CSV table of C-alpha atoms in Angstrom, one decimal:
chain,number,residue,atom,x,y,z
A,24,LEU,CA,-24.1,-113.3,-27.1
A,25,ASN,CA,-22.3,-115.2,-24.3
A,26,TYR,CA,-23.0,-112.6,-21.5
A,27,SER,CA,-20.9,-114.5,-19.0
A,28,LYS,CA,-17.7,-114.3,-21.1
A,29,GLN,CA,-18.0,-111.3,-23.4
A,30,ILE,CA,-17.5,-107.7,-22.2
A,31,ILE,CA,-20.2,-105.4,-23.5
A,32,THR,CA,-19.6,-101.6,-23.3
A,33,ILE,CA,-23.0,-99.8,-23.5
A,34,PRO,CA,-24.4,-96.8,-21.5
A,35,MET,CA,-26.0,-98.4,-18.5
A,36,CYS,CA,-29.3,-96.6,-18.9
A,37,ASP,CA,-29.6,-98.1,-22.4
A,38,LEU,CA,-28.1,-101.5,-21.7
A,39,LEU,CA,-31.3,-103.6,-21.3
A,40,GLU,CA,-33.0,-101.7,-24.2
A,41,GLU,CA,-30.0,-102.4,-26.4
A,42,LEU,CA,-30.2,-106.1,-25.5
A,43,ASN,CA,-34.0,-106.0,-26.0
A,44,ILE,CA,-34.5,-107.3,-22.4
A,45,PRO,CA,-36.9,-105.8,-19.9
A,46,LEU,CA,-35.5,-105.4,-16.3
A,47,PRO,CA,-35.9,-108.9,-14.8
A,48,GLU,CA,-37.8,-107.7,-11.7
A,49,GLN,CA,-38.9,-111.0,-10.3
A,50,GLN,CA,-36.6,-113.9,-11.1
A,51,THR,CA,-36.5,-115.8,-7.8
A,52,SER,CA,-38.2,-119.1,-8.3
A,53,THR,CA,-41.0,-119.5,-5.8
A,54,ASP,CA,-43.1,-122.3,-7.4
A,55,ASP,CA,-40.8,-125.1,-6.4
A,56,LEU,CA,-42.6,-127.4,-3.9
A,57,LEU,CA,-39.7,-127.1,-1.4
A,58,ILE,CA,-39.7,-123.4,-1.5
A,59,VAL,CA,-43.5,-123.2,-1.3
A,60,LYS,CA,-43.5,-125.4,1.9
A,61,ALA,CA,-40.6,-123.4,3.4
A,62,LEU,CA,-42.4,-120.1,2.8
A,63,GLU,CA,-45.6,-121.4,4.3
A,64,ALA,CA,-43.7,-122.6,7.4
A,65,ASN,CA,-41.8,-119.3,7.7
A,66,PRO,CA,-42.8,-116.4,5.5
A,67,ASN,CA,-39.9,-114.3,6.9
A,68,ILE,CA,-37.1,-116.4,5.4
A,69,CYS,CA,-34.9,-114.5,2.9
A,70,LEU,CA,-34.1,-116.7,-0.1
A,71,GLY,CA,-30.4,-116.3,-1.1
A,72,PHE,CA,-29.5,-114.8,2.3
A,73,ASP,CA,-30.4,-116.9,5.2
A,74,ALA,CA,-31.9,-119.8,3.1
A,75,CYS,CA,-30.8,-121.5,-0.1
A,76,LEU,CA,-32.0,-119.5,-3.1
A,77,ASN,CA,-32.7,-122.7,-5.0
A,78,CYS,CA,-34.4,-125.0,-2.4
A,79,ALA,CA,-35.0,-122.7,0.7
A,80,LYS,CA,-32.9,-125.0,3.0
A,81,SER,CA,-31.3,-123.2,5.9
A,82,LEU,CA,-27.8,-122.2,5.2
A,83,SER,CA,-24.8,-123.4,7.2
A,84,LYS,CA,-21.1,-122.6,7.4
A,85,SER,CA,-20.5,-124.8,4.3
A,86,SER,CA,-23.0,-122.8,2.2
A,87,LYS,CA,-21.9,-121.7,-1.3
A,88,THR,CA,-22.1,-118.2,-2.8
A,89,CYS,CA,-22.2,-117.2,-6.4
A,90,ARG,CA,-18.7,-117.2,-7.7
A,91,GLN,CA,-19.3,-114.2,-10.0
A,92,CYS,CA,-21.4,-111.6,-8.0
A,93,GLY,CA,-21.0,-113.0,-4.5
A,94,ARG,CA,-24.5,-111.7,-3.6
A,95,VAL,CA,-26.6,-114.9,-3.3
A,96,SER,CA,-26.0,-118.1,-1.3
A,97,TYR,CA,-26.9,-121.8,-1.7
A,98,CYS,CA,-26.8,-124.9,0.4
A,99,SER,CA,-24.7,-126.8,-2.0
A,100,SER,CA,-22.8,-126.5,-5.3
A,101,LYS,CA,-25.6,-128.5,-7.0
A,102,CYS,CA,-28.2,-125.9,-6.0
A,103,ARG,CA,-25.9,-123.1,-7.2
A,104,ASP,CA,-25.4,-124.8,-10.6
A,105,ASP,CA,-29.2,-125.5,-10.9
A,106,ASP,CA,-30.1,-121.9,-10.2
A,107,SER,CA,-27.6,-120.6,-12.7
A,108,LYS,CA,-29.9,-122.2,-15.4
A,109,LYS,CA,-33.0,-120.6,-13.9
A,110,GLY,CA,-33.4,-117.4,-11.9
A,111,HIS,CA,-29.7,-116.6,-11.5
A,112,GLY,CA,-28.7,-116.4,-15.1
A,113,ALA,CA,-26.0,-114.4,-16.7
A,114,VAL,CA,-28.0,-111.1,-17.1
A,115,VAL,CA,-29.2,-111.2,-13.4
A,116,CYS,CA,-25.7,-112.1,-12.2
A,117,SER,CA,-24.1,-109.3,-14.2
A,118,LEU,CA,-26.6,-106.7,-12.9
A,119,LEU,CA,-25.9,-107.9,-9.4
A,120,LYS,CA,-22.2,-107.4,-9.9
A,121,LEU,CA,-23.0,-103.7,-10.8
A,122,CYS,CA,-24.8,-103.5,-7.4
A,123,ASN,CA,-21.4,-104.2,-5.7
A,124,GLU,CA,-19.8,-101.4,-7.6
A,125,ASP,CA,-22.6,-98.9,-6.9
A,126,GLU,CA,-22.6,-99.7,-3.2
A,127,ALA,CA,-18.8,-99.2,-3.0
A,128,GLU,CA,-19.1,-95.9,-4.9
A,129,GLU,CA,-22.0,-94.7,-2.6
A,130,GLU,CA,-20.0,-95.6,0.5
A,131,LEU,CA,-17.0,-93.7,-0.7
A,132,ASP,CA,-19.2,-90.8,-1.8
A,133,GLU,CA,-20.5,-90.5,1.7
A,134,LYS,CA,-16.9,-90.4,3.0
A,135,GLU,CA,-16.0,-87.9,0.2
A,136,GLY,CA,-13.5,-90.4,-1.1
A,137,SER,CA,-12.4,-91.7,-4.5
A,138,ARG,CA,-11.8,-95.1,-6.0
A,139,GLY,CA,-8.8,-93.9,-8.0
A,140,ASN,CA,-6.6,-96.7,-6.6
A,141,GLY,CA,-6.2,-98.6,-9.8
A,142,SER,CA,-8.3,-101.6,-8.7
A,143,THR,CA,-11.2,-100.5,-10.9
A,144,SER,CA,-11.1,-98.9,-14.4
A,145,THR,CA,-11.9,-95.2,-14.7
A,146,THR,CA,-14.7,-96.1,-17.1
A,147,ARG,CA,-16.4,-98.4,-14.6
A,148,ILE,CA,-16.0,-95.8,-11.8
A,149,GLU,CA,-17.6,-93.1,-14.0
A,150,ALA,CA,-20.4,-95.4,-14.9
A,151,SER,CA,-21.0,-96.3,-11.2
A,152,GLN,CA,-20.9,-92.6,-10.2
A,153,TYR,CA,-23.5,-91.8,-12.9
A,154,ARG,CA,-25.9,-94.6,-11.8
A,155,VAL,CA,-25.7,-93.6,-8.2
A,156,GLN,CA,-26.3,-89.9,-8.9
A,157,SER,CA,-29.1,-90.7,-11.5
A,158,GLU,CA,-31.0,-92.4,-8.7
A,159,ARG,CA,-30.7,-89.4,-6.4
A,160,GLU,CA,-31.7,-86.9,-9.1
A,161,SER,CA,-34.6,-89.1,-10.1
A,162,TYR,CA,-36.6,-87.8,-7.1
A,163,PRO,CA,-36.6,-84.1,-8.1
A,164,ALA,CA,-36.9,-85.0,-11.8
A,165,THR,CA,-40.0,-87.1,-11.1
A,166,LEU,CA,-41.6,-84.6,-8.8
A,167,ALA,CA,-41.1,-81.6,-11.0
A,168,ASN,CA,-41.8,-83.2,-14.4
A,169,ILE,CA,-44.9,-85.3,-13.4
A,170,ILE,CA,-46.5,-82.3,-11.7
A,171,MET,CA,-45.5,-80.1,-14.6
A,172,ASP,CA,-47.0,-82.3,-17.3
A,173,GLY,CA,-49.7,-84.3,-15.5
A,174,PRO,CA,-53.3,-83.2,-16.4
A,175,VAL,CA,-54.6,-83.8,-12.9
A,176,TYR,CA,-52.1,-81.2,-11.4
A,177,GLN,CA,-53.0,-78.4,-13.9
A,178,LYS,CA,-55.9,-77.0,-11.9
A,179,VAL,CA,-53.7,-76.6,-8.8
A,180,LEU,CA,-50.9,-75.0,-10.8
A,181,HIS,CA,-53.5,-72.6,-12.5
A,182,THR,CA,-54.8,-71.6,-9.1
A,183,CYS,CA,-51.3,-71.0,-7.8
A,184,ALA,CA,-50.5,-68.9,-10.9
A,185,ASN,CA,-53.5,-66.7,-10.6
A,186,LYS,CA,-54.0,-66.4,-6.9
A,187,ALA,CA,-51.6,-67.6,-4.3
A,188,LYS,CA,-48.4,-67.4,-6.4
A,189,SER,CA,-47.0,-70.1,-4.1
A,190,LEU,CA,-47.1,-73.9,-4.2
A,191,THR,CA,-46.8,-76.2,-1.3
A,192,ILE,CA,-45.7,-79.8,-1.9
A,193,HIS,CA,-45.6,-82.4,0.9
A,194,ILE,CA,-43.2,-85.3,0.3
A,195,VAL,CA,-44.6,-87.8,2.8
A,196,GLY,CA,-42.5,-90.7,4.2
A,197,ALA,CA,-39.3,-89.0,3.2
A,198,SER,CA,-35.8,-90.2,4.2
A,199,ASP,CA,-32.2,-89.5,3.1
A,200,ALA,CA,-33.2,-90.9,-0.3
A,201,GLU,CA,-35.3,-87.9,-1.2
A,202,LEU,CA,-33.2,-85.5,0.8
A,203,TRP,CA,-29.7,-86.8,0.3
A,204,GLU,CA,-26.6,-85.2,1.9
A,205,TYR,CA,-23.9,-86.2,-0.6
A,206,GLY,CA,-23.1,-86.0,-4.3
A,207,SER,CA,-22.9,-83.4,-6.9
A,208,PRO,CA,-25.0,-81.5,-7.7
A,209,ASN,CA,-26.3,-81.3,-4.1
A,210,VAL,CA,-29.9,-81.8,-3.2
A,211,TYR,CA,-30.8,-78.2,-3.2
A,212,GLU,CA,-29.3,-77.6,-6.7
A,213,ALA,CA,-31.0,-80.6,-8.1
A,214,TYR,CA,-34.5,-79.7,-6.9
A,215,SER,CA,-34.0,-76.0,-7.8
A,216,GLU,CA,-33.0,-76.9,-11.3
A,217,ALA,CA,-35.8,-79.4,-11.8
A,218,LEU,CA,-38.4,-76.9,-10.5
A,219,THR,CA,-37.2,-73.8,-12.4
A,220,GLU,CA,-39.3,-74.5,-15.6
A,221,LEU,CA,-42.4,-75.2,-13.5
A,222,ALA,CA,-42.0,-71.9,-11.6
A,223,GLU,CA,-41.3,-69.9,-14.7
A,224,THR,CA,-44.1,-71.4,-16.8
A,225,HIS,CA,-46.8,-70.9,-14.1
A,226,LYS,CA,-45.4,-67.7,-12.6
A,227,ILE,CA,-45.0,-69.1,-9.2
A,228,SER,CA,-42.9,-67.0,-6.9
A,229,ARG,CA,-42.6,-69.4,-4.0
A,230,ILE,CA,-42.4,-73.2,-3.7
A,231,ASN,CA,-42.5,-74.9,-0.3
A,232,LEU,CA,-41.1,-78.4,-0.2
A,233,VAL,CA,-41.9,-80.1,3.0
A,234,PHE,CA,-40.2,-83.4,3.5
A,235,VAL,CA,-41.6,-85.4,6.4
A,236,GLY,CA,-41.0,-88.9,7.8
A,237,PRO,CA,-39.6,-90.6,10.9
A,238,GLU,CA,-36.3,-91.3,9.0
A,239,CYS,CA,-36.1,-87.8,7.5
A,240,ARG,CA,-33.3,-85.5,8.6
A,241,SER,CA,-34.2,-82.1,10.0
A,242,VAL,CA,-33.3,-79.2,7.7
A,243,VAL,CA,-34.5,-75.7,6.8
A,244,LYS,CA,-33.0,-73.9,3.8
A,245,GLU,CA,-34.2,-71.4,1.3
A,246,VAL,CA,-32.8,-71.1,-2.2
A,247,GLY,CA,-33.5,-68.5,-4.9
A,248,VAL,CA,-33.7,-69.2,-8.6
A,249,LYS,CA,-33.9,-66.7,-11.4
A,250,PHE,CA,-35.2,-67.0,-15.0
A,251,ASP,CA,-34.8,-64.6,-17.9
A,252,GLY,CA,-37.9,-65.6,-19.9
A,253,SER,CA,-35.9,-66.8,-22.9
A,254,GLY,CA,-37.3,-69.7,-24.9
A,255,GLU,CA,-40.1,-70.5,-27.3
A,256,ASP,CA,-42.8,-70.7,-24.8
A,257,ASN,CA,-44.7,-67.4,-24.7
A,258,ASN,CA,-46.0,-68.1,-21.2
A,259,LYS,CA,-42.6,-67.7,-19.8
A,260,CYS,CA,-41.3,-64.4,-18.5
A,261,GLY,CA,-38.4,-63.1,-16.5
A,262,GLY,CA,-38.6,-63.3,-12.7
A,263,SER,CA,-37.5,-65.4,-9.7
A,264,CYS,CA,-38.8,-68.0,-7.3
A,265,ARG,CA,-37.8,-68.8,-3.7
A,266,ILE,CA,-37.8,-72.5,-2.9
A,267,LEU,CA,-38.0,-73.4,0.8
A,268,PHE,CA,-36.7,-76.8,1.9
A,269,GLU,CA,-38.1,-78.0,5.2
A,270,GLY,CA,-37.1,-81.5,6.5
A,271,LEU,CA,-39.1,-82.8,9.5
A,272,LYS,CA,-38.2,-85.9,11.4
A,273,ASP,CA,-41.8,-86.8,12.4
A,274,ASN,CA,-44.9,-88.8,11.6
A,275,TYR,CA,-47.1,-87.0,9.0
A,276,GLU,CA,-50.2,-87.2,11.2
A,277,ASP,CA,-48.4,-85.7,14.1
A,278,LEU,CA,-47.8,-82.5,12.2
A,279,PHE,CA,-51.5,-81.7,12.4
A,280,LYS,CA,-51.8,-82.4,16.1
A,281,SER,CA,-49.7,-79.5,17.1
A,282,ARG,CA,-51.1,-76.0,17.4
A,283,SER,CA,-48.8,-74.6,14.8
A,284,LYS,CA,-50.6,-73.3,11.7
A,285,ARG,CA,-49.2,-75.5,9.0
A,286,SER,CA,-50.4,-75.0,5.4
A,287,ALA,CA,-52.2,-77.9,3.8
A,288,ALA,CA,-50.5,-79.4,0.9
A,289,ASP,CA,-51.5,-78.4,-2.6
A,290,ILE,CA,-49.9,-81.6,-3.9
A,291,VAL,CA,-48.7,-84.7,-2.0
A,292,VAL,CA,-45.9,-86.9,-3.2
A,293,LEU,CA,-45.2,-90.4,-1.9
A,294,PHE,CA,-42.0,-92.1,-3.1
A,295,ASN,CA,-42.1,-95.9,-2.7
A,296,PRO,CA,-44.5,-95.9,0.3
A,297,GLY,CA,-45.1,-99.6,0.6
A,298,PHE,CA,-48.8,-99.3,1.6
A,299,THR,CA,-49.2,-103.0,1.9
A,300,CYS,CA,-46.0,-103.7,3.8
A,301,GLN,CA,-47.0,-105.3,7.1
A,302,ASP,CA,-44.5,-103.3,9.0
A,303,TYR,CA,-46.3,-100.0,8.4
A,304,ASN,CA,-49.8,-98.6,8.9
A,305,TRP,CA,-50.5,-95.7,6.6
A,306,LYS,CA,-54.2,-95.1,7.4
A,307,PHE,CA,-53.6,-92.3,10.0
A,308,ALA,CA,-51.1,-90.5,7.8
A,309,LEU,CA,-53.3,-90.7,4.7
A,310,ARG,CA,-56.3,-89.4,6.6
A,311,CYS,CA,-54.5,-86.1,7.0
A,312,ILE,CA,-54.5,-85.5,3.2
A,313,LYS,CA,-57.4,-83.2,2.2
A,314,THR,CA,-60.0,-84.6,-0.2
A,315,GLY,CA,-59.4,-83.4,-3.7
A,316,THR,CA,-55.6,-83.1,-3.3
A,317,PRO,CA,-53.7,-84.4,-6.3
A,318,ILE,CA,-51.2,-87.1,-5.3
A,319,VAL,CA,-48.2,-88.8,-7.0
A,320,VAL,CA,-47.2,-92.3,-5.9
A,321,THR,CA,-44.1,-94.1,-7.1
A,322,THR,CA,-43.1,-97.8,-6.6
A,323,ASN,CA,-40.1,-99.9,-7.3
A,324,THR,CA,-41.9,-102.6,-9.2
A,325,GLU,CA,-45.1,-103.0,-11.3
A,326,MET,CA,-46.6,-105.4,-8.8
A,327,GLU,CA,-46.1,-103.0,-6.0
A,328,ALA,CA,-47.9,-100.3,-8.0
A,329,ILE,CA,-50.9,-102.6,-8.5
A,330,MET,CA,-50.9,-103.5,-4.9
A,331,ASP,CA,-50.6,-100.0,-3.6
A,332,ALA,CA,-53.3,-98.7,-5.9
A,333,GLN,CA,-55.6,-101.5,-4.9
A,334,TYR,CA,-54.9,-100.6,-1.2
A,335,LEU,CA,-55.9,-97.0,-1.7
A,336,LEU,CA,-59.1,-98.2,-3.5
A,337,ASP,CA,-59.9,-100.7,-0.8
A,338,GLN,CA,-59.5,-98.0,1.9
A,339,ARG,CA,-61.5,-95.6,-0.2
A,340,PHE,CA,-58.7,-93.1,-0.5
A,341,ILE,CA,-59.2,-93.1,-4.3
A,342,LYS,CA,-62.5,-93.6,-6.1
A,343,ASN,CA,-61.3,-95.8,-9.0
A,344,LEU,CA,-58.2,-97.5,-10.2
A,345,PRO,CA,-56.1,-96.2,-13.1
A,346,LYS,CA,-57.4,-97.7,-16.3
A,347,MET,CA,-54.5,-100.0,-17.0
A,348,ILE,CA,-54.4,-101.4,-13.4
A,349,ALA,CA,-58.2,-102.0,-13.5
A,350,GLU,CA,-57.8,-104.0,-16.7
A,351,MET,CA,-55.0,-106.1,-15.2
A,352,VAL,CA,-57.0,-106.8,-12.0
A,353,ARG,CA,-60.0,-107.7,-14.2
A,354,ALA,CA,-57.9,-110.1,-16.3
A,355,GLU,CA,-56.5,-111.7,-13.2
A,356,ASP,CA,-59.9,-112.2,-11.7
A,357,ASP,CA,-61.2,-113.5,-15.0
A,358,GLU,CA,-58.4,-116.0,-15.0
A,359,ASN,CA,-59.1,-117.1,-11.4
A,360,ASP,CA,-62.8,-117.0,-12.2
A,361,ASP,CA,-63.8,-116.4,-8.6
A,362,GLY,CA,-66.4,-113.8,-9.5
A,363,GLU,CA,-65.8,-111.9,-6.2
A,364,HIS,CA,-64.3,-108.7,-7.3
A,365,ASP,CA,-66.5,-105.6,-7.4
A,366,PHE,CA,-65.6,-103.4,-10.4
A,367,SER,CA,-68.1,-100.7,-9.6
A,368,ASN,CA,-65.4,-98.5,-8.3
A,369,ASP,CA,-62.5,-99.4,-10.5
A,370,SER,CA,-64.3,-98.8,-13.8
A,371,ALA,CA,-61.8,-97.6,-16.4
A,372,GLU,CA,-64.5,-95.4,-17.9
A,373,ASN,CA,-64.4,-92.9,-15.0
A,374,ASP,CA,-61.7,-90.3,-15.8
A,375,ASP,CA,-63.0,-87.6,-13.4
A,376,GLU,CA,-60.3,-88.3,-10.9
A,377,GLY,CA,-57.5,-88.1,-13.5
A,378,MET,CA,-56.0,-91.4,-12.5
A,379,PHE,CA,-52.9,-92.5,-14.4
A,380,PHE,CA,-50.4,-95.4,-14.3
A,381,GLY,CA,-47.2,-96.4,-16.1
A,382,GLU,CA,-43.4,-96.6,-16.1
A,383,ASN,CA,-41.7,-93.5,-14.8
A,384,PRO,CA,-39.6,-92.0,-17.5
A,385,TYR,CA,-37.6,-90.0,-15.0
A,386,ALA,CA,-36.4,-93.0,-12.9
A,387,GLY,CA,-32.6,-93.4,-12.5
A,388,SER,CA,-30.5,-96.2,-14.0
A,389,ARG,CA,-29.2,-97.8,-10.8
A,390,VAL,CA,-30.4,-101.4,-10.4
A,391,ARG,CA,-30.8,-102.7,-6.8
A,392,GLN,CA,-31.3,-106.2,-5.3
A,393,SER,CA,-34.3,-107.2,-3.2
A,394,GLY,CA,-33.4,-107.9,0.5
A,395,THR,CA,-35.7,-111.0,0.7
A,396,MET,CA,-35.6,-112.6,-2.8
A,397,GLY,CA,-32.0,-112.8,-4.0
A,398,ASN,CA,-32.7,-112.9,-7.7
A,399,ASP,CA,-35.3,-110.1,-7.7
A,400,LEU,CA,-34.1,-106.7,-9.0
A,401,TYR,CA,-35.6,-103.3,-9.1
A,402,ILE,CA,-35.0,-99.6,-9.9
A,403,LYS,CA,-36.3,-97.1,-7.4
A,404,SER,CA,-39.5,-95.3,-8.4
A,405,LYS,CA,-39.5,-97.2,-11.7
A,406,TRP,CA,-43.4,-97.2,-11.7
A,407,MET,CA,-45.8,-94.4,-10.9
A,408,PHE,CA,-49.5,-93.7,-10.6
A,409,GLY,CA,-51.6,-90.8,-9.3
A,410,GLY,CA,-54.8,-88.9,-9.4
A,411,LEU,CA,-57.1,-87.1,-6.9
A,412,PHE,CA,-57.2,-88.1,-3.3
A,413,CYS,CA,-60.5,-88.7,-1.5
A,414,LYS,CA,-61.5,-89.8,1.9
A,415,LYS,CA,-63.9,-92.4,3.3
A,416,SER,CA,-67.4,-91.2,4.3
A,417,SER,CA,-67.8,-90.4,8.0
A,418,SER,CA,-70.0,-93.5,8.4
A,419,ASN,CA,-67.2,-95.8,7.1
A,420,GLU,CA,-64.7,-94.2,9.4
A,421,ALA,CA,-67.0,-94.5,12.4
A,422,ALA,CA,-67.6,-98.2,11.7
A,423,GLU,CA,-63.9,-98.8,11.4
A,424,ALA,CA,-63.1,-96.9,14.6
A,425,SER,CA,-65.6,-99.0,16.5
A,426,VAL,CA,-64.0,-102.2,15.3
A,427,GLY,CA,-60.4,-101.5,16.1
A,428,LYS,CA,-59.2,-98.8,18.5
A,429,LYS,CA,-56.1,-100.7,19.6
A,430,ARG,CA,-53.0,-99.9,17.6
A,431,ASP,CA,-49.3,-100.2,18.4
A,432,ALA,CA,-47.5,-96.8,18.6
A,433,ARG,CA,-44.9,-97.9,16.1
A,434,ASP,CA,-47.6,-98.5,13.5
A,435,SER,CA,-48.6,-94.9,13.6
A,436,VAL,CA,-46.3,-93.6,10.9
A,437,GLY,CA,-45.9,-91.2,8.1
A,438,ALA,CA,-44.0,-94.3,7.1
A,439,SER,CA,-40.6,-94.0,5.4
A,440,THR,CA,-40.1,-97.0,3.1
A,441,THR,CA,-38.0,-95.3,0.4
A,442,ASN,CA,-35.0,-97.4,1.2
A,443,ALA,CA,-36.7,-100.7,1.8
A,444,GLY,CA,-37.1,-101.8,-1.8
A,445,PRO,CA,-39.5,-104.5,-2.9
A,446,GLN,CA,-40.3,-106.9,-0.2
A,447,SER,CA,-40.2,-109.8,-2.7
A,448,VAL,CA,-38.3,-107.5,-3.1
A,449,GLU,CA,-36.4,-86.4,-18.2
A,450,ASN,CA,-37.3,-87.3,-20.3
A,451,LYS,CA,-34.9,-89.5,-18.4
A,452,PRO,CA,-32.2,-87.8,-16.3
A,453,LYS,CA,-29.7,-86.4,-18.8
A,454,LYS,CA,-27.2,-89.0,-20.0
A,455,GLN,CA,-23.5,-88.1,-19.5
A,456,LYS,CA,-21.3,-88.9,-22.5
A,457,GLY,CA,-18.6,-91.4,-21.8
A,458,ASN,CA,-20.3,-93.0,-18.8
A,459,TYR,CA,-20.5,-96.6,-19.5
A,460,ALA,CA,-21.3,-99.9,-17.8
A,461,LEU,CA,-19.2,-102.9,-18.3
A,462,ILE,CA,-20.9,-106.3,-18.2
């Protein structure tokens, strides 16, 4: 197929699968000698934005942008043509063109507008609306379904069903991504619908959703859901559940400094936290999570999942890596043959902590562009891992405290990185018939 000339009409969520192409997450070429030297001299340059995507040369007024997507820049026509044969091929360029449409749709959605002006086909508008909304609804779909089905969460759900009859979930590092203000269905309807089966199956009468982060909007709202007990599952019965939504614009660790009696989380969810991002310091927020609490972590790319899991292991917030990540780290170390990695903690044989890792089947279909590497693409919360949280021993914490007591106030965050994307950067949500992407 000549992707650059031929129009392909396929549902967006199935497009890459139909073409038998995985999402091209990291396509920016960084092994060129010029780019390597430029990144060594200034790690903060953004390839394709303030530096040439092909050679890393600083851009000037005469810089050239891609004539198709208009989302990446080059120092010359030659570099633009060269990159079209490498990282910025037809598939990447076509997906970036969809980013333009999705951003336009999201902007109009926030203004409660419509693109019915004839400049874009109805089919493309509907496809864009679906992708944008699928990303929003991926948050409640991921939270509800992973907790519902994951073995590591069953003990908590069983306890809630037999004793407390209530479930408290903390969504740490939340922002408008998890607690959106626009779109249909609205955020309360989406979470309520996603959590109904969990509440009915486990006979939970109250679910407390606490969204907290420095970029989270303040909100308090309670919604009731009813279920009639119909269906094949004998565990289900008629009843109702109250779902309390609480949005807190605050650092997670600061919640526990106040004198208010706040309930500890039964489960903690962290959407795209970016533990290894240099702009954030997650240690103080993570120390507020009780040992033995089940956690869910999502990331935008596979590499971020590996790095975030390794961070939690290095900081002794988990006892071992998920099996697949441990095997990948082992293979990488074997290839480098440095012999320095200690696998005593990340042994794949230890399943006591219920660690898991894989692609998130409830991720949306909206593709986004990295803000630092122009050809790198990602889908929010595309990858996930989780297990039981643990804390460092008191001796380790004391040793660390004696080494570094100085910290910048801005680093003390229940960090919100949901919108940052990669720094190199429902089953699936139900597909709507007739929503198509045009490439």
